[in-house]
Coordinates of C-alpha atoms and ligand atoms in Angstrom, one line a residue:
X1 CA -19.8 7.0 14.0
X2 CA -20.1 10.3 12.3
X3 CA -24.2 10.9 11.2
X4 CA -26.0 13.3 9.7
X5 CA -29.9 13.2 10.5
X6 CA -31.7 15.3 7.8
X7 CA -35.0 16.8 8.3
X8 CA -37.7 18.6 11.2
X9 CA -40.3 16.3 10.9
X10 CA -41.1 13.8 14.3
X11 CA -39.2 11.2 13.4
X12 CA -35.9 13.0 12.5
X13 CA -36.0 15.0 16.3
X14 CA -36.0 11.0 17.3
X15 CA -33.7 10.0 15.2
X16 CA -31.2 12.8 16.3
X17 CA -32.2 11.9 19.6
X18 CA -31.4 8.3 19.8
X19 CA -28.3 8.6 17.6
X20 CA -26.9 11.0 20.1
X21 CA -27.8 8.7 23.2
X22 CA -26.3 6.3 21.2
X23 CA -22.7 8.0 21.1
X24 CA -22.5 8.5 17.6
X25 CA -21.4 12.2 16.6
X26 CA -25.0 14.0 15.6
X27 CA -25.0 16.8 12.7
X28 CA -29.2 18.1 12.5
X29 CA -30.1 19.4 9.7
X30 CA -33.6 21.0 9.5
X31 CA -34.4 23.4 6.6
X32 CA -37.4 26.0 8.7
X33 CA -34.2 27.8 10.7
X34 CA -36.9 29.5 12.9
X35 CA -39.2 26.2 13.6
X36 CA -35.6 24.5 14.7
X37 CA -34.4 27.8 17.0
X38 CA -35.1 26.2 20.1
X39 CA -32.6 23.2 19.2
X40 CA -29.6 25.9 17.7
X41 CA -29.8 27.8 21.0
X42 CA -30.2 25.3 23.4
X43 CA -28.4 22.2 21.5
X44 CA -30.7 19.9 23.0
X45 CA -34.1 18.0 22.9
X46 CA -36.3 17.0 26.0
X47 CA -37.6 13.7 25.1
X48 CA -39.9 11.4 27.3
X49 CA -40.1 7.5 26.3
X50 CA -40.2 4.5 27.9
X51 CA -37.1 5.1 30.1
X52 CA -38.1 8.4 31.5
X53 CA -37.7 12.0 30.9
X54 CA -34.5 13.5 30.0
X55 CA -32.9 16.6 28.0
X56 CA -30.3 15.4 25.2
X57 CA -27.8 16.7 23.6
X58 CA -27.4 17.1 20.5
X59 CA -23.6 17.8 19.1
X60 CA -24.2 20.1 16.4
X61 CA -27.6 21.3 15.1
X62 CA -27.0 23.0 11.9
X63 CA -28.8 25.2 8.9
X64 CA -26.2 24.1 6.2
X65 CA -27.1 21.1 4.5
X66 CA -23.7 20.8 3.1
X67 CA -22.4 20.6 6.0
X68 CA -23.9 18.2 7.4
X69 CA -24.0 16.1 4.5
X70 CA -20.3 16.1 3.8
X71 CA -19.4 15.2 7.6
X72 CA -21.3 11.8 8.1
X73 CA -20.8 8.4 6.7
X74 CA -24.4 7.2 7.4
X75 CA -27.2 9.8 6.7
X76 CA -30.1 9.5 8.0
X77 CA -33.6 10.9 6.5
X78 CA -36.6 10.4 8.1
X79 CA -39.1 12.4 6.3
X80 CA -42.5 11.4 4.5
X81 CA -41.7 10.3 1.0
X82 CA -43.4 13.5 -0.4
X83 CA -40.6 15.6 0.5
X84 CA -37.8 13.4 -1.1
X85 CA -37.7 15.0 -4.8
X86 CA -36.9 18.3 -3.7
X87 CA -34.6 17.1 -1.2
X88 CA -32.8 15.1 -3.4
X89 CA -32.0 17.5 -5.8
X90 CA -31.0 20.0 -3.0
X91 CA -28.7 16.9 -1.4
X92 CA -27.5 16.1 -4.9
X93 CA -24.3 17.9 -5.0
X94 CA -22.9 16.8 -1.8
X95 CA -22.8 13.2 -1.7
X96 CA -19.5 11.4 -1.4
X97 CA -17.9 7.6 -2.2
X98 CA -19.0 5.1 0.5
X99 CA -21.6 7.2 2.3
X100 CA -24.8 5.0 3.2
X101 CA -28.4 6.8 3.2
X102 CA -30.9 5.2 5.2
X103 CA -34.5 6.2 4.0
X104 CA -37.1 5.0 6.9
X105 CA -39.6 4.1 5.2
X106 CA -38.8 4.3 1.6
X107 CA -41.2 4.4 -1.3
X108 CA -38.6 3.8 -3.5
X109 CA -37.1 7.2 -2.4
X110 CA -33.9 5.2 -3.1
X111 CA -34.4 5.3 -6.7
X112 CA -35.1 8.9 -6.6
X113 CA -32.2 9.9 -4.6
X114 CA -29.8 8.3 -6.7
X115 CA -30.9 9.4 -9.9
X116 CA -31.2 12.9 -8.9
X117 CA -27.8 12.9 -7.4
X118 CA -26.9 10.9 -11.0
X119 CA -29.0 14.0 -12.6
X120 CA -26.5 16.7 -11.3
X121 CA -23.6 14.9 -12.3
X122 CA -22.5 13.7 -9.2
X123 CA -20.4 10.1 -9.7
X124 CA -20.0 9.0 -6.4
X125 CA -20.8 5.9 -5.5
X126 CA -23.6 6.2 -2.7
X127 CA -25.6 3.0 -1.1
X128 CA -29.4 4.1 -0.3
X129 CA -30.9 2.3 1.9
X130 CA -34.9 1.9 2.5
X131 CA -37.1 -0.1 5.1
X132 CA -40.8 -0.7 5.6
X133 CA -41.7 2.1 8.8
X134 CA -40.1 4.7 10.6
X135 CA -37.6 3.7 13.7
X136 CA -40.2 5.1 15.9
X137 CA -43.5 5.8 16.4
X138 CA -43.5 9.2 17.5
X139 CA -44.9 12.9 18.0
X140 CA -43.5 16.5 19.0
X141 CA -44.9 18.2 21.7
X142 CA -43.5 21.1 22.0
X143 CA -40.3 22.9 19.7
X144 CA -38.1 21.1 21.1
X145 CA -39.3 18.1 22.8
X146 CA -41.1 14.5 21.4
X147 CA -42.4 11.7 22.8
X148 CA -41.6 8.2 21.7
X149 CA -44.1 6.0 22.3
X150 CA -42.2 3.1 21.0
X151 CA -38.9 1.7 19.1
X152 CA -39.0 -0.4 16.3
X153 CA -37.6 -4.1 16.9
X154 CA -36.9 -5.2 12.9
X155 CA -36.5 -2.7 10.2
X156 CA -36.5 -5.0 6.9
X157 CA -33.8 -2.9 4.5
X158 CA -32.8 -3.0 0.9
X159 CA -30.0 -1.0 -0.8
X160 CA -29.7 0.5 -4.2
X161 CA -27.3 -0.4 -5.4
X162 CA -27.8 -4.1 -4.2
X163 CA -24.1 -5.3 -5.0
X164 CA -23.1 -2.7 -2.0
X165 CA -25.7 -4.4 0.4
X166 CA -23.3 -6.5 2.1
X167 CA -21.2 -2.8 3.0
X168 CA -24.0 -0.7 3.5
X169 CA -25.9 -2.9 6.2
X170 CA -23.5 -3.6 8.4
X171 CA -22.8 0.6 8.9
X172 CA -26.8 0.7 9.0
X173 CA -26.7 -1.9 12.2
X174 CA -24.4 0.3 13.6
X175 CA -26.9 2.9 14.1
X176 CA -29.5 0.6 13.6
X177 CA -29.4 -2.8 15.3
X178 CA -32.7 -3.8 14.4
X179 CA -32.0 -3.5 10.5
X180 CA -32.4 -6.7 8.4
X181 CA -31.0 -7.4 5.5
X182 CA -33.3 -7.9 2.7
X183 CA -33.1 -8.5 -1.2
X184 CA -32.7 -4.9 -2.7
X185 CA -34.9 -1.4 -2.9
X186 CA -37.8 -2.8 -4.6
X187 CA -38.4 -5.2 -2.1
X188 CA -37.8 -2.6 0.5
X189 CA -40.2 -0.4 -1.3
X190 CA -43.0 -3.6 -1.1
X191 CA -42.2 -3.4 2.7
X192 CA -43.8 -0.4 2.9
X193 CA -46.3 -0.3 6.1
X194 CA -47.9 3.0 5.6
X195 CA -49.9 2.6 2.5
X196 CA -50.9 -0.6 3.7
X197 CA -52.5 1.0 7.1
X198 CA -53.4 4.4 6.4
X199 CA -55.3 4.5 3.3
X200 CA -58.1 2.1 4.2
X201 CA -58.4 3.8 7.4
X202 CA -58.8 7.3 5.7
X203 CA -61.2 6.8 3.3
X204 CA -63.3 4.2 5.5
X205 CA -63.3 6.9 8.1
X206 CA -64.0 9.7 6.2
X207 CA -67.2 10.6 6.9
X208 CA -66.3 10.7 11.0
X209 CA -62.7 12.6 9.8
X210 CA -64.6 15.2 8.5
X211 CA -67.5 15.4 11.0
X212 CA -65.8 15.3 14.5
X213 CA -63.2 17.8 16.0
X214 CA -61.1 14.7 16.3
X215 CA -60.8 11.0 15.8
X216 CA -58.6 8.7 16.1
X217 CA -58.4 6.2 13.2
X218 CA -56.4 3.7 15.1
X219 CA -58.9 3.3 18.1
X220 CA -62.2 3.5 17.0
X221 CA -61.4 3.9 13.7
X222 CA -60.0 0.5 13.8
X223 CA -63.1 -1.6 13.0
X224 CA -63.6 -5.2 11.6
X225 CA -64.4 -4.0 8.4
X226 CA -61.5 -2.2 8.0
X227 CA -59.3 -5.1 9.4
X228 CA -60.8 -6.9 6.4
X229 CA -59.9 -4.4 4.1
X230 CA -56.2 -3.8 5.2
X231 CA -55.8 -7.3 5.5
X232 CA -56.7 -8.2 1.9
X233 CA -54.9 -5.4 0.1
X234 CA -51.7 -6.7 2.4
X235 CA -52.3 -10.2 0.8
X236 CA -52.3 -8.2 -2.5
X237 CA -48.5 -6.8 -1.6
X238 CA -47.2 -10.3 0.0
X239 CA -48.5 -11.8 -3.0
X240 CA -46.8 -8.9 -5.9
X241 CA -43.8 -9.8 -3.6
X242 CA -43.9 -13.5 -4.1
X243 CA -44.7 -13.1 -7.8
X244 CA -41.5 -11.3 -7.6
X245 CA -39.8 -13.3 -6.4
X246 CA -39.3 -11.6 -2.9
X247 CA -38.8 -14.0 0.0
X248 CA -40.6 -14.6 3.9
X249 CA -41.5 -12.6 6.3
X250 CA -43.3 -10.3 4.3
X251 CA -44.1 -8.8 7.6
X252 CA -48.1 -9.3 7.3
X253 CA -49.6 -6.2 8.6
X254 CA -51.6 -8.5 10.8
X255 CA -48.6 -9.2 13.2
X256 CA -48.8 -5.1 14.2
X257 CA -52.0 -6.1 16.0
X258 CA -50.3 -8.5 18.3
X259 CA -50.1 -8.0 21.6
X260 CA -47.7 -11.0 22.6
X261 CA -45.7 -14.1 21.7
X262 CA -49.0 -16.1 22.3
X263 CA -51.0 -14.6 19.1
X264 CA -47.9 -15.3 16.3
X265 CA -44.8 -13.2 15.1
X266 CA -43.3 -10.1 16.3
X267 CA -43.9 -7.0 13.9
X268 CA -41.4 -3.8 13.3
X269 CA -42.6 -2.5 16.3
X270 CA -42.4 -5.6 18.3
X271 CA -45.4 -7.2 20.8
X272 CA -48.6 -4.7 21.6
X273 CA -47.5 -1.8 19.3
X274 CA -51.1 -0.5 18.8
X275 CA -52.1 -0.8 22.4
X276 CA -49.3 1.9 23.4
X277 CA -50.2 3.6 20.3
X278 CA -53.7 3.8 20.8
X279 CA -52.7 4.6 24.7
X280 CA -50.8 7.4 24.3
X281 CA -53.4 9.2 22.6
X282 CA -51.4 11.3 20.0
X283 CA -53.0 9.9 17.4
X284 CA -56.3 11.4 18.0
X285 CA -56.3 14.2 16.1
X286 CA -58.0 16.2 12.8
X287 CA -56.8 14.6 9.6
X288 CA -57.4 17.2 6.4
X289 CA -57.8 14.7 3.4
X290 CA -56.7 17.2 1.2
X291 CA -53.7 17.3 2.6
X292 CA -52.7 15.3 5.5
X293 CA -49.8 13.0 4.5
X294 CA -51.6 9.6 5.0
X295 CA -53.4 10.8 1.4
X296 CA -50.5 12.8 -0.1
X297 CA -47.9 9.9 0.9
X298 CA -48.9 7.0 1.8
X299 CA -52.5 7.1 -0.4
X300 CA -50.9 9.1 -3.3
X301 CA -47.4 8.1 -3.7
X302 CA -47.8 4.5 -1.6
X303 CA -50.6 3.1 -3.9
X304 CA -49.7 4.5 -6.7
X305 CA -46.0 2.8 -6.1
X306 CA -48.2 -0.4 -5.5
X307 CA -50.5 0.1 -8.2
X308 CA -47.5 0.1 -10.6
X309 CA -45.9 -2.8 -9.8
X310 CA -48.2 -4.7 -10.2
X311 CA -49.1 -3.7 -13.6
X312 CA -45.2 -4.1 -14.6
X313 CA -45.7 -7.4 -13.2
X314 CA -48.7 -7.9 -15.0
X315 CA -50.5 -9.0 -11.6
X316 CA -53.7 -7.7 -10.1
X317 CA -53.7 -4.9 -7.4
X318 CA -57.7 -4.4 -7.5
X319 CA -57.8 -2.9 -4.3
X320 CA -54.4 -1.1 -4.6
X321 CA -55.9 0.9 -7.7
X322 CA -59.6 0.9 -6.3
X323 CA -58.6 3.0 -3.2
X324 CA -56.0 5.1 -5.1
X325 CA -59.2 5.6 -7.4
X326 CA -61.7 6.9 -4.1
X327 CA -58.8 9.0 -3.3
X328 CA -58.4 10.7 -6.3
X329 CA -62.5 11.0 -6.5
X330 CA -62.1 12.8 -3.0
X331 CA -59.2 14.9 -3.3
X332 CA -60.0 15.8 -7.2
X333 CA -56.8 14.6 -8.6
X334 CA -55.2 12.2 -10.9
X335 CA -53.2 10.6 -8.1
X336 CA -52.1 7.7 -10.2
X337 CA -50.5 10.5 -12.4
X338 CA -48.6 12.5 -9.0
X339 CA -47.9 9.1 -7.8
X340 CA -44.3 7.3 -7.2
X341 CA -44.8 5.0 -10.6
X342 CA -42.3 2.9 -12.5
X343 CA -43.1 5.5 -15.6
X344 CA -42.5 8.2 -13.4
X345 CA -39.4 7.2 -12.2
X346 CA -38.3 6.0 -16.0
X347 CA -38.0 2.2 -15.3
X348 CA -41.1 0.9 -16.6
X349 CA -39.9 -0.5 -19.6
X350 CA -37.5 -2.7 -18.2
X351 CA -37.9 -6.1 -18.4
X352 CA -37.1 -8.2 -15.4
X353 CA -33.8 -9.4 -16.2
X354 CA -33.1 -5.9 -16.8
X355 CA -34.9 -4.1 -13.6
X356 CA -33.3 -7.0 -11.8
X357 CA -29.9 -5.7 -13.2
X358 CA -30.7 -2.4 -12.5
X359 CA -31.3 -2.5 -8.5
X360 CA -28.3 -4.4 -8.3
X361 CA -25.7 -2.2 -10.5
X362 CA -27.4 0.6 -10.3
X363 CA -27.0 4.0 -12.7
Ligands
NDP401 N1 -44.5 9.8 13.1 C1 -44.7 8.5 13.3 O1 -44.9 8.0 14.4 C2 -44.6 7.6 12.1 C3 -44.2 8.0 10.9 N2 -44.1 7.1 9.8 C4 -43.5 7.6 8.5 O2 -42.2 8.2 8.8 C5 -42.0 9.3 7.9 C6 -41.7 10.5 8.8 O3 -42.9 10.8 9.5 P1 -43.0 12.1 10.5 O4 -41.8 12.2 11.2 O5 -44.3 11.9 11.2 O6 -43.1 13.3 9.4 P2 -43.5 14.8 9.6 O7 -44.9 15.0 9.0 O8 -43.4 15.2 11.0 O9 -42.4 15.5 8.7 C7 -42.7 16.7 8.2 C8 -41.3 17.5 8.0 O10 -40.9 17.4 6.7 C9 -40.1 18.4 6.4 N3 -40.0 18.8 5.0 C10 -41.1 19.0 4.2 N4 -40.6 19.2 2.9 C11 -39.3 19.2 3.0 C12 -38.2 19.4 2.0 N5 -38.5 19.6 0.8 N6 -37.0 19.3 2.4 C13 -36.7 19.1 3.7 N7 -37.6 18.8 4.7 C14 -38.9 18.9 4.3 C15 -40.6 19.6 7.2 O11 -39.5 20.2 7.8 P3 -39.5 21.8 8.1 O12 -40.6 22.0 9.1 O13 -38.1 22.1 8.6 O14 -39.8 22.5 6.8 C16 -41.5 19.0 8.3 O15 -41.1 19.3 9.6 C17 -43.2 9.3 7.0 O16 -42.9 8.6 5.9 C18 -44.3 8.7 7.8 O17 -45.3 8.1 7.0 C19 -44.3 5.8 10.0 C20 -44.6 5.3 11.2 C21 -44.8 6.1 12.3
KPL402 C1 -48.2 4.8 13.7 C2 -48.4 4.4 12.3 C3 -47.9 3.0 12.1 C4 -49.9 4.3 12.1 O1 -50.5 5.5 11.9 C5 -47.8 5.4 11.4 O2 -47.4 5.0 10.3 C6 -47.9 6.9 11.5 O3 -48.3 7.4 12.5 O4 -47.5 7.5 10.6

């Protein structure tokens, strides 16, 4: 299949990656032309996973996002949800009927695509896709070369529009066996893992984040009382999904924490996630609070998306909105005003029969 992977972040050097040792036909699009030198003079990407070491070849790193764009029927963007404004507006012009966009994770970046592509006039009739983590957890470690510390099993996806679901997911298990169908973007937005995990662990740990050179908030940062937190503002998304209506597995957070069959279900990332996570070590590292993405996406826009809902359901988030609240004490900013909100994103006034019609017809 012809794909287009947009973006120079970690996770879109593994998506490129894996969609090339996969045999589909690769277009890369980064938009820092110097950072992404290495991969337009070379054409390939050392990677080292579970399988080994190995250089791969990519079939055509590019700088034109047009390009790119109009050559692929799935596209692939893999990017924190903080940069998907300003790329959708830039992507805007170039989509075309039937194309699938698989946003991994989401954070409603669906919603945001297609109105902005709606916003420059463009008709076409686009599926966007969005699921609850990235494919992989990953890091680079060098220009051109990652490490991928692990592939995700289940990737839980909605499409906006819904009524192209049926279309749009079978393409997406194309590249993506381990996509799942689920009911539409809002319920893939509520799959969200990251501002589940990584705003307890910030602002619980902020003290040692600023103190020490280092830390990593997944090993010892990854205390019982911090279980206990993560765990009880996940019961407050699986339970905003059920008052939605949303059905099982809500894929509890919980399950990333298990190492086997023997201690319950299998998670995205599949059995003993965290133990090759925590292993590898590239997640010890200095996290700015300011700026670091866990606050500015997951915290900011994750919370705030959370937060949200659940007052357009009329349904306590207490947690939700108390951490969004620390984080805006600590950063100095209104994130509940930055954030990824129904008012922001103009749907708030729809009632549910109407926000119901709307993820499934779309613009
Ligand atoms: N990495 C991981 O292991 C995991 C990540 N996730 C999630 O996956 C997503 C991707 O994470 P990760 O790969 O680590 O992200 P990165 O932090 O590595 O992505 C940063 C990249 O974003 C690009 N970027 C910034 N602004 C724009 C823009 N306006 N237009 C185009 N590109 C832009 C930059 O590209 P350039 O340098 O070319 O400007 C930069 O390289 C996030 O949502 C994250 O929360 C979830 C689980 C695990
Ligand atoms: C690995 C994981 C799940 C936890 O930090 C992640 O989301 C990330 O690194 O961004």
């Amino acid at each position: 299949m012809r794909v287009a992977v947009l973006g120079g972040g970690h996770g879109c050097y593994a998506a490129a990656v894996e969609m090339s040792e996969m045999g589909h036909e690769v277009w890369f699009w980064r938009r820092d032309a110097e950072a992404f030198g290495p991969v337009l003079e070379t054409g390939a990407i050392r990677v080292k996973d579970h399988k080994g070491t190995r250089e791969v070849v990519i079939a055509h790193p590019t700088t034109s996002l047009e390009e790119a764009i109009s050559q692929a029927e799935v596209v692939i963007i893999p990017l924190p949800a903080t940069t998907h404004e300003n790329l959708a507006e830039a992507c805007a012009p170039y989509w075309k009927d039937g194309q699938v966009v698989f946003l991994p994770p989401g954070t409603l970046g669906s919603l945001v695509f297609a109105q902005a592509a709606r916003a420059a006039g463009n008709r076409a009739d686009v599926s966007f896709a969005e699921t609850g983590t990235l494919p992989y957890l990953v890091r680079k470690h060098g220009p051109a070369e990652i490490v991928i510390s692990v592939y995700a099993t289940r990737l839980p996806t909605g499409v906006f529009p819904a009524r192209n679901a049926a279309r749009a997911i079978a393409l997406l298990q194309q590249v993506y066996p381990a996509v799942e169908p689920i009911e539409d973007a809002l319920s893939g937005g509520l799959m969200n893992a990251g501002p589940i995990i990584h705003p307890p662990l910030i602002l619980m740990n902020a003290g040692p984040l600023e103190h020490f050179p280092a830390w990593d908030i997944h090993n010892e940062g990854t205390q019982p009382s911090i279980r206990a937190v993560t765990s009880a503002l996940d019961a407050e998304r699986m339970a905003l999904r059920e008052a939605l209506g949303y059905g099982a597995p809500h894929f509890p957070l919980a399950d990333h924490y298990h190492a086997g069959p023997q201690d319950g279900e299998e998670w995205m990332y599949g059995y003993a996630a965290h133990e090759k996570l925590t292993d590898s070590g590239d997640w010890r590292e200095k996290i700015d609070l300011q700026s670091h993405r866990y606050m500015v996406e997951d915290t900011r826009l994750g919370l705030s998306m959370i937060t949200s809902i659940a007052r357009w359901a009329g349904h306590e988030a207490p947690l939700a909105s108390g951490l969004l609240a620390m984080a805006s004490a600590i950063t100095g900013r209104d994130l509940y005003a930055e954030g990824r909100t129904l008012e922001r994103l103009g749907i708030a006034q729809l009632d549910r029969a109407a926000m119901t019609a709307y993820l499934r017809e779309g613009i």
